[in-house]
mmCIF file of C-alpha atoms in Angstrom:
data_model
loop_
_atom_site.group_PDB
_atom_site.id
_atom_site.type_symbol
_atom_site.label_atom_id
_atom_site.label_comp_id
_atom_site.label_asym_id
_atom_site.label_seq_id
_atom_site.Cartn_x
_atom_site.Cartn_y
_atom_site.Cartn_z
ATOM 1 C CA MET A 250 23.164 26.421 -4.066
ATOM 2 C CA ALA A 251 22.080 26.711 -0.422
ATOM 3 C CA LYS A 252 19.158 28.980 -1.223
ATOM 4 C CA PHE A 253 17.931 26.562 -3.910
ATOM 5 C CA ASN A 254 18.068 23.550 -1.572
ATOM 6 C CA SER A 255 15.970 25.174 1.160
ATOM 7 C CA LEU A 256 13.482 27.213 -0.849
ATOM 8 C CA VAL A 257 10.609 24.699 -0.487
ATOM 9 C CA ASP A 258 8.786 24.743 2.836
ATOM 10 C CA ALA A 259 7.628 21.232 3.772
ATOM 11 C CA GLU A 260 4.379 22.390 5.370
ATOM 12 C CA GLU A 261 3.408 24.585 2.423
ATOM 13 C CA PHE A 262 4.358 21.853 -0.065
ATOM 14 C CA SER A 263 2.230 19.322 1.816
ATOM 15 C CA ARG A 264 -0.781 21.641 2.018
ATOM 16 C CA ARG A 265 -0.729 23.056 -1.515
ATOM 17 C CA TYR A 266 0.489 20.080 -3.519
ATOM 18 C CA LEU A 267 1.053 16.790 -1.724
ATOM 19 C CA LYS A 268 -2.280 16.488 0.120
ATOM 20 C CA PRO A 269 -4.631 17.305 -2.801
ATOM 21 C CA LEU A 270 -2.615 15.840 -5.673
ATOM 22 C CA LEU A 271 -1.239 12.665 -4.104
ATOM 23 C CA VAL A 272 -2.920 11.783 -0.803
ATOM 24 C CA ASP A 273 -6.493 12.804 -1.707
ATOM 25 C CA ALA A 274 -6.119 11.438 -5.241
ATOM 26 C CA LEU A 275 -4.864 8.113 -3.887
ATOM 27 C CA GLN A 276 -7.833 8.006 -1.503
ATOM 28 C CA VAL A 277 -10.200 8.301 -4.485
ATOM 29 C CA ARG A 278 -8.458 5.378 -6.177
ATOM 30 C CA LEU A 279 -8.542 3.219 -3.061
ATOM 31 C CA ASP A 280 -12.276 3.912 -2.777
ATOM 32 C CA ALA A 281 -12.794 2.937 -6.424
ATOM 33 C CA TRP A 282 -10.688 -0.262 -6.244
ATOM 34 C CA PRO A 283 -11.567 -1.800 -2.857
ATOM 35 C CA VAL A 284 -9.875 -5.031 -1.805
ATOM 36 C CA ALA A 285 -12.149 -7.539 -0.131
ATOM 37 C CA LEU A 286 -11.946 -11.077 1.168
ATOM 38 C CA ALA A 287 -13.862 -13.266 -1.274
ATOM 39 C CA LEU A 288 -15.588 -16.228 0.405
ATOM 40 C CA PRO A 289 -16.907 -19.217 -1.522
ATOM 41 C CA GLN A 290 -20.619 -19.763 -2.034
ATOM 42 C CA GLY A 291 -22.129 -21.564 0.930
ATOM 43 C CA ALA A 292 -19.562 -20.288 3.437
ATOM 44 C CA ILE A 293 -20.986 -19.906 6.947
ATOM 45 C CA VAL A 294 -19.487 -16.875 8.688
ATOM 46 C CA ASP A 295 -18.846 -16.936 12.427
ATOM 47 C CA PRO A 296 -19.406 -13.332 13.621
ATOM 48 C CA SER A 297 -17.557 -13.974 16.887
ATOM 49 C CA GLY A 298 -14.382 -14.677 14.925
ATOM 50 C CA CYS A 299 -14.499 -11.577 12.724
ATOM 51 C CA GLU A 300 -12.534 -8.344 13.096
ATOM 52 C CA CYS A 301 -12.469 -5.091 11.147
ATOM 53 C CA GLU A 302 -10.028 -2.272 11.869
ATOM 54 C CA ARG A 303 -9.833 0.766 9.592
ATOM 55 C CA SER A 304 -8.097 4.120 9.742
ATOM 56 C CA GLY A 305 -10.407 7.093 10.114
ATOM 57 C CA ALA A 306 -13.925 7.338 11.527
ATOM 58 C CA ALA A 307 -15.833 6.479 8.333
ATOM 59 C CA ASP A 308 -17.231 3.109 7.241
ATOM 60 C CA GLU A 309 -14.432 2.877 4.684
ATOM 61 C CA PRO A 310 -10.734 3.405 5.517
ATOM 62 C CA ARG A 311 -9.469 6.972 5.135
ATOM 63 C CA PHE A 312 -6.060 8.629 5.186
ATOM 64 C CA VAL A 313 -5.407 10.130 8.609
ATOM 65 C CA SER A 314 -2.713 12.591 9.613
ATOM 66 C CA THR A 315 0.280 11.335 11.559
ATOM 67 C CA ALA A 316 3.324 13.019 13.060
ATOM 68 C CA ARG A 317 5.242 12.219 9.860
ATOM 69 C CA GLY A 318 2.567 12.518 7.173
ATOM 70 C CA TRP A 319 -0.499 10.336 6.491
ATOM 71 C CA SER A 320 -1.501 6.717 6.975
ATOM 72 C CA TRP A 321 -4.236 4.497 5.483
ATOM 73 C CA ARG A 322 -5.062 1.029 6.855
ATOM 74 C CA ASP A 323 -7.654 -1.657 6.257
ATOM 75 C CA HIS A 324 -7.528 -4.854 8.336
ATOM 76 C CA GLN A 325 -10.116 -7.603 7.936
ATOM 77 C CA LEU A 326 -10.385 -11.006 9.586
ATOM 78 C CA VAL A 327 -13.242 -13.396 8.754
ATOM 79 C CA THR A 328 -13.745 -16.800 10.351
ATOM 80 C CA TRP A 329 -15.981 -19.154 8.400
ATOM 81 C CA GLN A 330 -16.676 -22.802 7.753
ATOM 82 C CA THR A 331 -18.165 -25.199 5.242
ATOM 83 C CA GLU A 332 -20.563 -28.047 5.887
ATOM 84 C CA GLY A 333 -20.194 -31.625 4.788
ATOM 85 C CA GLU A 334 -18.691 -34.921 5.845
ATOM 86 C CA VAL A 335 -15.291 -33.277 5.863
ATOM 87 C CA ALA A 336 -15.598 -29.941 7.690
ATOM 88 C CA HIS A 337 -13.296 -26.992 7.071
ATOM 89 C CA ARG A 338 -12.979 -24.237 9.643
ATOM 90 C CA ARG A 339 -11.272 -21.363 7.879
ATOM 91 C CA SER A 340 -9.932 -17.933 8.745
ATOM 92 C CA SER A 341 -9.194 -15.362 6.032
ATOM 93 C CA GLU A 342 -7.199 -12.251 6.879
ATOM 94 C CA LEU A 343 -6.263 -9.129 4.945
ATOM 95 C CA GLU A 344 -3.841 -6.375 6.015
ATOM 96 C CA HIS A 345 -3.716 -3.471 3.535
ATOM 97 C CA ARG A 346 -1.744 -0.297 4.277
ATOM 98 C CA TYR A 347 -0.347 2.877 2.701
ATOM 99 C CA ASP A 348 1.975 5.304 4.520
ATOM 100 C CA VAL A 349 3.064 8.713 3.230
ATOM 101 C CA ILE A 350 6.089 10.102 5.093
ATOM 102 C CA VAL A 351 7.454 13.633 4.606
ATOM 103 C CA SER A 352 11.018 14.310 5.717
ATOM 104 C CA GLU A 353 14.384 15.680 4.628
ATOM 105 C CA GLN A 354 16.740 13.046 3.234
ATOM 106 C CA PRO A 355 20.005 13.200 1.253
ATOM 107 C CA ASP A 356 19.793 12.758 -2.503
ATOM 108 C CA MET A 357 22.222 10.658 -4.578
ATOM 109 C CA ALA A 358 24.858 13.366 -4.147
ATOM 110 C CA GLY A 359 24.369 13.588 -0.384
ATOM 111 C CA VAL A 360 22.524 16.940 -0.493
ATOM 112 C CA PRO A 361 19.519 17.187 1.898
ATOM 113 C CA ARG A 362 16.245 17.414 -0.038
ATOM 114 C CA LEU A 363 12.555 17.600 0.769
ATOM 115 C CA THR A 364 11.544 13.952 0.475
ATOM 116 C CA VAL A 365 8.264 12.043 0.281
ATOM 117 C CA ASP A 366 8.307 8.286 0.884
ATOM 118 C CA LEU A 367 5.228 6.274 -0.043
ATOM 119 C CA HIS A 368 5.099 2.704 1.308
ATOM 120 C CA ALA A 369 2.414 0.195 0.307
ATOM 121 C CA VAL A 370 1.891 -3.321 1.646
ATOM 122 C CA GLN A 371 -0.782 -5.976 1.370
ATOM 123 C CA THR A 372 -0.707 -9.276 3.284
ATOM 124 C CA ARG A 373 -3.129 -12.158 2.782
ATOM 125 C CA CYS A 374 -3.334 -15.030 5.282
ATOM 126 C CA GLU A 375 -5.438 -18.186 5.091
ATOM 127 C CA ARG A 376 -5.805 -20.934 7.694
ATOM 128 C CA ASP A 377 -7.736 -24.175 7.199
ATOM 129 C CA ALA A 378 -8.492 -26.647 10.023
ATOM 130 C CA VAL A 379 -9.976 -29.909 8.682
ATOM 131 C CA SER A 380 -11.963 -32.500 10.580
ATOM 132 C CA GLU A 381 -14.205 -35.477 9.888
ATOM 133 C CA ALA A 382 -16.652 -36.386 12.639
ATOM 134 C CA ALA A 383 -14.466 -36.276 15.762
ATOM 135 C CA CYS A 384 -11.235 -36.903 13.841
ATOM 136 C CA ASP A 385 -8.687 -34.100 13.420
ATOM 137 C CA LEU A 386 -7.320 -34.144 9.863
ATOM 138 C CA GLY A 387 -4.721 -31.459 10.388
ATOM 139 C CA THR A 388 -4.339 -27.779 9.615
ATOM 140 C CA GLY A 389 -2.787 -25.889 6.725
ATOM 141 C CA TRP A 390 -1.907 -22.211 6.473
ATOM 142 C CA ALA A 391 -0.566 -19.867 3.799
ATOM 143 C CA ARG A 392 0.589 -16.249 3.709
ATOM 144 C CA LEU A 393 1.411 -13.869 0.876
ATOM 145 C CA THR A 394 2.958 -10.399 1.328
ATOM 146 C CA LEU A 395 3.167 -7.844 -1.489
ATOM 147 C CA ARG A 396 5.104 -4.626 -1.029
ATOM 148 C CA TRP A 397 6.437 -1.602 -2.894
ATOM 149 C CA SER A 398 7.804 1.833 -2.088
ATOM 150 C CA LEU A 399 8.262 5.086 -3.953
ATOM 151 C CA ARG A 400 10.574 7.976 -3.045
ATOM 152 C CA LEU A 401 10.001 11.502 -4.370
ATOM 153 C CA GLN A 402 12.602 14.235 -3.988
ATOM 154 C CA LEU A 403 12.485 17.876 -5.030
ATOM 155 C CA VAL A 404 15.799 18.681 -6.674
ATOM 156 C CA VAL A 405 16.869 22.048 -8.069
ATOM 157 C CA THR A 406 19.970 22.067 -10.240
ATOM 158 C CA ALA A 407 22.626 24.779 -10.278
ATOM 159 C CA ALA A 408 21.102 25.975 -13.558
ATOM 160 C CA GLY A 409 17.783 26.576 -11.808
ATOM 161 C CA ARG A 410 15.902 23.617 -13.273
ATOM 162 C CA ALA A 411 13.382 22.117 -10.837
ATOM 163 C CA ASN A 412 12.718 18.378 -10.967
ATOM 164 C CA LEU A 413 10.652 15.911 -8.988
ATOM 165 C CA ILE A 414 12.899 12.862 -8.941
ATOM 166 C CA THR A 415 11.290 9.457 -8.334
ATOM 167 C CA ARG A 416 12.842 6.161 -7.260
ATOM 168 C CA ALA A 417 10.629 3.085 -7.153
ATOM 169 C CA ASN A 418 11.324 -0.160 -5.347
ATOM 170 C CA ARG A 419 9.087 -3.129 -6.146
ATOM 171 C CA MET A 420 9.880 -5.993 -3.783
ATOM 172 C CA PRO A 421 9.262 -9.552 -5.028
ATOM 173 C CA PRO A 422 6.227 -11.321 -3.538
ATOM 174 C CA ARG A 423 7.001 -13.161 -0.325
ATOM 175 C CA ALA A 424 5.043 -16.356 0.261
ATOM 176 C CA ASP A 425 5.248 -19.020 2.947
ATOM 177 C CA ASP A 426 3.043 -21.836 4.185
ATOM 178 C CA GLY A 427 2.940 -24.813 6.524
ATOM 179 C CA ARG A 428 0.839 -27.679 7.793
ATOM 180 C CA THR A 429 0.348 -29.838 10.855
ATOM 181 C CA GLY A 430 -0.967 -33.370 11.076
ATOM 182 C CA PRO A 431 -2.310 -35.302 8.074
ATOM 183 C CA TYR A 432 -3.440 -32.178 6.204
ATOM 184 C CA ILE A 433 -5.168 -32.904 2.901
ATOM 185 C CA SER A 434 -2.629 -31.068 0.725
ATOM 186 C CA ALA A 435 1.153 -31.083 0.490
ATOM 187 C CA ASP A 436 0.925 -27.571 -1.003
ATOM 188 C CA PRO A 437 -1.135 -25.368 1.357
ATOM 189 C CA LEU A 438 -0.127 -22.192 -0.491
ATOM 190 C CA GLY A 439 -1.437 -23.457 -3.819
ATOM 191 C CA ARG A 440 -4.614 -24.777 -2.207
ATOM 192 C CA LEU A 441 -5.492 -21.803 -0.009
ATOM 193 C CA LEU A 442 -4.292 -18.758 -1.964
ATOM 194 C CA ASP A 443 -4.528 -17.829 -5.635
ATOM 195 C CA VAL A 444 -1.122 -16.158 -5.686
ATOM 196 C CA ARG A 445 -1.247 -15.301 -9.389
ATOM 197 C CA ARG A 446 -4.630 -13.573 -9.141
ATOM 198 C CA VAL A 447 -3.802 -11.621 -5.973
ATOM 199 C CA THR A 448 -0.453 -10.509 -7.412
ATOM 200 C CA ARG A 449 -2.034 -9.492 -10.713
ATOM 201 C CA GLU A 450 -4.654 -7.361 -8.927
ATOM 202 C CA TRP A 451 -1.914 -5.761 -6.822
ATOM 203 C CA ASP A 452 0.184 -4.924 -9.888
ATOM 204 C CA ARG A 453 -2.676 -3.680 -12.081
ATOM 205 C CA GLY A 454 -5.097 -2.025 -9.655
ATOM 206 C CA GLY A 455 -5.908 1.651 -9.506
ATOM 207 C CA ALA A 456 -3.660 2.143 -6.467
ATOM 208 C CA SER A 457 -0.759 0.065 -7.820
ATOM 209 C CA LEU A 458 2.805 1.307 -8.109
ATOM 210 C CA ALA A 459 2.417 1.821 -11.861
ATOM 211 C CA ALA A 460 -0.817 3.805 -11.458
ATOM 212 C CA VAL A 461 0.595 6.004 -8.690
ATOM 213 C CA GLN A 462 3.880 6.653 -10.495
ATOM 214 C CA ASP A 463 2.496 7.182 -14.009
ATOM 215 C CA GLN A 464 -0.604 9.180 -13.134
ATOM 216 C CA LEU A 465 -0.599 10.717 -9.660
ATOM 217 C CA VAL A 466 3.110 11.530 -9.419
ATOM 218 C CA SER A 467 3.198 12.870 -12.980
ATOM 219 C CA ARG A 468 0.371 15.290 -12.106
ATOM 220 C CA LEU A 469 2.167 16.321 -8.945
ATOM 221 C CA ALA A 470 5.338 17.013 -10.942
ATOM 222 C CA ALA A 471 3.425 19.008 -13.549
ATOM 223 C CA ALA A 472 1.931 21.164 -10.783
ATOM 224 C CA ILE A 473 5.057 21.788 -8.705
ATOM 225 C CA GLU A 474 7.911 21.997 -11.231
ATOM 226 C CA PRO A 475 6.890 25.155 -13.213
ATOM 227 C CA PRO A 476 6.257 27.473 -10.222
ATOM 228 C CA LEU A 477 9.335 26.128 -8.462
ATOM 229 C CA ALA A 478 11.496 26.762 -11.530
ATOM 230 C CA GLN A 479 10.095 30.287 -11.809
ATOM 231 C CA HIS A 480 10.881 30.928 -8.159
ATOM 232 C CA CYS A 481 14.432 29.661 -8.678
ATOM 233 C CA ALA A 482 14.876 31.982 -11.655
ATOM 234 C CA GLN A 483 13.778 34.933 -9.539
ATOM 235 C CA LEU A 484 16.223 34.000 -6.799
ATOM 236 C CA ALA A 485 19.045 33.678 -9.315
ATOM 237 C CA TYR A 486 18.742 37.373 -10.162
ATOM 238 C CA MET A 487 18.509 38.602 -6.583
#
């Protein structure tokens, strides 16, 4: 069994299969399904209160190599306000990240295997400071964090069958909110964030857990399993 467990070189696997079939393919999907902060009509943006941090040197975020694999990040912060008798000074923030980590981890039986961990997280934050003339009417804030992970392991059985085993972990949405002073709503989360819409887009988008698992990982498995099984069969007769 030892020769079957160590027959896949991590660097070769990453170069020939993981980078083009998972990382590059996921990049295409992230480009096609961008996530943006939607501001209401009439919002006045304050450029001095805006930030934009993205992985890579391009205008759009790109996967960049790390010591452990690849990372993709898009961080946006927009400060804006609305006019009227009651003024709202708002800040909208998005943190969107994907990390691909290649390592050797034990499988369910405790045998070390070549392992790929894909972690995805999206956090939305909204803050609303309300005032009327010179009167402070309080502040409300809301935050929603969505997260999932996917583990892939190359497993070769004693019979020489090669499998790409997947284990998904979809964490429940985590939401919290708060307010100070006489804020205009007792439910800042419901007022400031459309949790149902954001969650639905996260679950159904082109870079969702379902899309990655059903389409990208299935293509990766179809590419790696046949040649790996053939290699195992050759080793079995050596």
